[in-house]
Amino acid sequence: RKEVEQDPGPFNVPEGATVAFNCTYSNSASQSFFWYRQDCRKEPKLLMSVYSSGNEDGRFTAQLNRASQYISLLIRDSKLSDSATYLCAVNWKGGYNKLIFGAGTRLAVHP
Amino acid sequence: DVKVTQSSRYLVKRTGEKVFLECVQDMDHENMFWYRQDPGLGLRLIYFSYDVKMKEKGDIPEGYSVSREKKERFSLILESASTNQTSMYLCASSSSTSVSTDTQYFGPGTRLTVL
């Protein structure tokens, strides 16, 4: 089993739709979780950290489910500009500040 | 804002050449990382460093070496470039001491083609 797994997609949704992605992780000792956004041929940029209590930033909501070992990202009222690849990242509790990244989920929002 | 810069956006080299990729961060971060990203494989960690002159192997260190002589600079070296090292190379940094430890910030990437 991969340490961090994501559905590669693509998720093709119309503008205004609500879409959700999940990311599963294998290390139950992981403590830090993140969602990054990556546009085509650009670097990943931090979208949001994921806290135990969940967190919301505008149209974006991130949740953590420790029992089932997954994090989720919900995007409401999708915009064309949300089209990108979304990477999840989980810290590796073997020391140092190392993150393990998923391969990403591609989202395509169409008019 | 954290700024991570990389020396080149695009690079074309020939097989067997020695290649240097430079990364500089301006936030006094302790940790620096080199990844490569290939379609379908995601980000794979090559090497990382948690202090000056310290380095640790990541998941795919073969064919690469690194140098960290100053805190702000982390260099990736391809001793003898091969075609299977054609890839997007991403540098990242993070702090060990701030409340947002673990959060990594990326440079713009270097797209390396080895012919």
Short mmCIF file of C-alpha atoms in Angstrom, two decimals:
data_model
loop_
_atom_site.label_atom_id
_atom_site.label_comp_id
_atom_site.label_asym_id
_atom_site.label_seq_id
_atom_site.Cartn_x
_atom_site.Cartn_y
_atom_site.Cartn_z
CA ARG A 1 0.00 0.00 0.00
CA LYS A 2 1.31 3.47 -0.86
CA GLU A 3 1.96 5.79 2.08
CA VAL A 4 -0.37 8.45 0.68
CA GLU A 5 -2.97 7.69 -1.98
CA GLN A 6 -5.24 9.87 -4.06
CA ASP A 7 -7.67 9.21 -6.90
CA PRO A 8 -5.88 10.73 -9.91
CA GLY A 9 -9.17 11.79 -11.55
CA PRO A 10 -9.80 13.81 -13.60
CA PHE A 11 -12.89 15.10 -11.92
CA ASN A 12 -14.83 16.98 -14.60
CA VAL A 13 -17.45 19.24 -13.02
CA PRO A 14 -19.55 22.18 -14.22
CA GLU A 15 -19.16 25.64 -12.75
CA GLY A 16 -21.07 25.99 -9.52
CA ALA A 17 -20.80 22.31 -8.60
CA THR A 18 -19.59 20.97 -5.28
CA VAL A 19 -16.75 18.48 -5.52
CA ALA A 20 -14.87 16.49 -2.89
CA PHE A 21 -11.56 14.66 -2.92
CA ASN A 22 -10.21 12.18 -0.43
CA CYS A 23 -6.64 11.26 0.42
CA THR A 24 -5.77 8.18 2.47
CA TYR A 25 -2.57 7.76 4.47
CA SER A 26 -0.99 4.69 6.00
CA ASN A 27 1.01 6.04 8.95
CA SER A 28 -1.32 6.33 11.93
CA ALA A 29 1.31 8.40 13.78
CA SER A 30 1.11 11.26 11.25
CA GLN A 31 0.25 14.59 12.85
CA SER A 32 0.33 17.23 10.12
CA PHE A 33 -1.78 17.27 6.98
CA PHE A 34 -1.92 19.66 4.08
CA TRP A 35 -3.62 20.33 0.78
CA TYR A 36 -1.57 21.92 -1.99
CA ARG A 37 -2.76 23.23 -5.32
CA GLN A 38 -0.62 22.84 -8.43
CA ASP A 39 -1.37 24.54 -11.72
CA CYS A 40 -0.08 23.07 -14.96
CA ARG A 41 3.73 23.39 -15.20
CA LYS A 42 3.90 25.41 -11.97
CA GLU A 43 5.04 24.63 -8.45
CA PRO A 44 2.71 23.33 -5.71
CA LYS A 45 1.32 26.10 -3.52
CA LEU A 46 -0.09 25.59 -0.07
CA LEU A 47 -3.88 25.71 -0.15
CA MET A 48 -4.60 24.91 3.48
CA SER A 49 -3.45 22.97 6.47
CA VAL A 50 -5.84 20.36 7.86
CA TYR A 51 -6.55 20.48 11.56
CA SER A 52 -8.18 17.86 13.76
CA SER A 53 -11.27 20.02 14.08
CA GLY A 54 -11.40 20.63 10.34
CA ASN A 55 -11.02 24.05 8.81
CA GLU A 56 -12.72 26.23 6.27
CA ASP A 57 -11.41 28.96 4.02
CA GLY A 58 -14.10 30.51 1.89
CA ARG A 59 -15.37 27.87 -0.53
CA PHE A 60 -12.82 25.30 0.63
CA THR A 61 -13.30 22.95 3.58
CA ALA A 62 -10.76 20.42 4.77
CA GLN A 63 -11.52 17.56 7.15
CA LEU A 64 -9.45 14.94 8.93
CA ASN A 65 -10.74 11.48 9.80
CA ARG A 66 -8.14 9.84 12.01
CA ALA A 67 -10.10 6.65 12.59
CA SER A 68 -10.24 5.87 8.88
CA GLN A 69 -6.94 7.63 8.14
CA TYR A 70 -8.00 10.00 5.43
CA ILE A 71 -8.28 13.72 4.79
CA SER A 72 -10.78 15.35 2.51
CA LEU A 73 -11.10 18.58 0.56
CA LEU A 74 -14.51 19.97 -0.35
CA ILE A 75 -14.85 22.75 -2.90
CA ARG A 76 -18.20 24.50 -3.10
CA ASP A 77 -19.45 26.65 -5.97
CA SER A 78 -16.61 25.59 -8.26
CA LYS A 79 -15.02 28.24 -10.46
CA LEU A 80 -13.18 27.81 -13.73
CA SER A 81 -10.09 29.04 -11.91
CA ASP A 82 -10.26 26.07 -9.53
CA SER A 83 -9.08 23.82 -12.37
CA ALA A 84 -5.77 22.42 -11.14
CA THR A 85 -4.20 19.37 -9.54
CA TYR A 86 -4.70 19.05 -5.80
CA LEU A 87 -1.96 17.31 -3.84
CA CYS A 88 -2.33 16.08 -0.30
CA ALA A 89 0.69 15.86 1.98
CA VAL A 90 1.19 14.07 5.28
CA ASN A 91 4.12 14.40 7.62
CA TRP A 92 6.37 11.42 8.15
CA LYS A 93 6.87 10.72 11.83
CA GLY A 94 10.31 9.18 11.49
CA GLY A 95 12.06 12.38 12.45
CA TYR A 96 12.88 15.59 10.62
CA ASN A 97 10.20 17.67 8.93
CA LYS A 98 9.57 15.43 5.99
CA LEU A 99 6.30 15.30 4.06
CA ILE A 100 4.97 12.49 1.92
CA PHE A 101 2.94 13.74 -1.05
CA GLY A 102 0.15 12.04 -2.90
CA ALA A 103 0.35 11.95 -6.68
CA GLY A 104 -2.51 14.43 -6.94
CA THR A 105 -6.12 14.63 -8.08
CA ARG A 106 -6.86 16.57 -11.22
CA LEU A 107 -9.91 18.83 -11.26
CA ALA A 108 -11.32 20.31 -14.46
CA VAL A 109 -14.16 22.81 -14.08
CA HIS A 110 -16.05 23.52 -17.30
CA PRO A 111 -18.54 26.27 -18.21
CA ASP B 1 6.03 36.01 2.05
CA VAL B 2 8.39 33.08 1.79
CA LYS B 3 10.46 33.21 -1.34
CA VAL B 4 12.22 30.20 -2.78
CA THR B 5 14.11 30.73 -6.01
CA GLN B 6 15.75 28.29 -8.37
CA SER B 7 18.59 29.16 -10.70
CA SER B 8 16.96 28.12 -13.97
CA ARG B 9 13.40 27.52 -15.17
CA TYR B 10 14.50 25.44 -18.16
CA LEU B 11 17.73 23.57 -18.74
CA VAL B 12 18.92 21.34 -21.56
CA LYS B 13 22.00 19.18 -20.99
CA ARG B 14 23.74 16.31 -22.74
CA THR B 15 24.21 12.82 -21.38
CA GLY B 16 27.28 12.61 -19.19
CA GLU B 17 27.41 16.30 -18.30
CA LYS B 18 27.65 17.42 -14.69
CA VAL B 19 24.61 19.50 -13.80
CA PHE B 20 24.15 21.93 -10.91
CA LEU B 21 20.72 23.05 -9.78
CA GLU B 22 20.71 25.87 -7.24
CA CYS B 23 18.01 26.78 -4.75
CA VAL B 24 17.92 29.80 -2.45
CA GLN B 25 15.38 30.68 0.24
CA ASP B 26 15.10 33.97 2.06
CA MET B 27 13.17 32.96 5.18
CA ASP B 28 15.99 31.58 7.30
CA HIS B 29 14.44 28.10 7.10
CA GLU B 30 16.39 25.23 8.60
CA ASN B 31 15.03 22.53 6.30
CA MET B 32 15.46 22.31 2.56
CA PHE B 33 14.35 19.61 0.13
CA TRP B 34 14.88 18.51 -3.44
CA TYR B 35 12.13 16.63 -5.27
CA ARG B 36 11.59 15.46 -8.78
CA GLN B 37 8.13 15.28 -10.28
CA ASP B 38 7.16 13.00 -13.12
CA PRO B 39 3.71 12.38 -14.65
CA GLY B 40 1.82 9.72 -12.74
CA LEU B 41 4.52 9.40 -10.08
CA GLY B 42 3.97 12.59 -8.12
CA LEU B 43 6.65 14.24 -6.03
CA ARG B 44 9.54 12.02 -5.06
CA LEU B 45 12.09 13.14 -2.48
CA ILE B 46 15.71 13.00 -3.64
CA TYR B 47 17.61 14.56 -0.73
CA PHE B 48 16.90 16.87 2.15
CA SER B 49 18.89 18.88 4.64
CA TYR B 50 17.93 20.00 8.13
CA ASP B 51 20.99 22.14 8.81
CA VAL B 52 24.06 23.56 7.17
CA LYS B 53 26.42 20.82 5.98
CA MET B 54 23.86 18.17 6.95
CA LYS B 55 22.15 16.02 4.36
CA GLU B 56 19.88 13.00 4.34
CA LYS B 57 18.95 10.68 1.51
CA GLY B 58 15.36 10.71 0.39
CA ASP B 59 13.58 7.99 -1.52
CA ILE B 60 15.52 8.21 -4.82
CA PRO B 61 19.07 9.53 -4.16
CA GLU B 62 20.85 7.40 -6.75
CA GLY B 63 22.64 9.48 -9.36
CA TYR B 64 22.37 12.68 -7.30
CA SER B 65 24.34 14.48 -4.62
CA VAL B 66 23.71 17.69 -2.70
CA SER B 67 25.58 20.48 -1.02
CA ARG B 68 24.51 22.85 1.73
CA GLU B 69 27.36 25.19 2.61
CA LYS B 70 25.10 28.08 3.65
CA LYS B 71 21.75 28.02 5.37
CA GLU B 72 19.92 29.75 2.55
CA ARG B 73 21.32 27.69 -0.32
CA PHE B 74 20.83 24.04 -1.23
CA SER B 75 22.36 22.66 -4.41
CA LEU B 76 21.46 19.50 -6.28
CA ILE B 77 24.19 17.92 -8.40
CA LEU B 78 23.79 15.37 -11.14
CA GLU B 79 27.27 13.90 -11.39
CA SER B 80 26.77 12.44 -14.86
CA ALA B 81 23.39 13.30 -16.34
CA SER B 82 21.38 10.54 -17.96
CA THR B 83 18.22 10.65 -20.06
CA ASN B 84 16.17 9.11 -17.23
CA GLN B 85 16.92 12.20 -15.17
CA THR B 86 14.83 14.32 -17.51
CA SER B 87 12.22 15.70 -15.15
CA MET B 88 10.82 18.69 -13.28
CA TYR B 89 13.00 19.43 -10.23
CA LEU B 90 11.41 21.25 -7.31
CA CYS B 91 13.14 22.73 -4.30
CA ALA B 92 11.26 23.40 -1.07
CA SER B 93 12.01 24.78 2.38
CA SER B 94 10.38 24.67 5.78
CA SER B 95 10.98 25.94 9.27
CA SER B 96 11.79 23.75 12.26
CA THR B 97 10.97 26.40 14.79
CA SER B 98 7.81 28.23 13.75
CA VAL B 99 4.31 27.13 14.61
CA SER B 100 3.84 26.16 10.99
CA THR B 101 6.66 23.63 11.10
CA ASP B 102 6.25 20.94 8.41
CA THR B 103 4.67 23.41 5.96
CA GLN B 104 6.84 23.38 2.86
CA TYR B 105 7.19 26.23 0.40
CA PHE B 106 8.27 25.49 -3.13
CA GLY B 107 10.40 27.20 -5.71
CA PRO B 108 9.15 27.59 -9.30
CA GLY B 109 10.88 24.44 -10.48
CA THR B 110 13.52 23.63 -13.07
CA ARG B 111 12.48 21.62 -16.08
CA LEU B 112 15.58 19.64 -17.02
CA THR B 113 15.91 17.84 -20.33
CA VAL B 114 18.85 15.49 -20.82
CA LEU B 115 19.55 14.62 -24.46
#
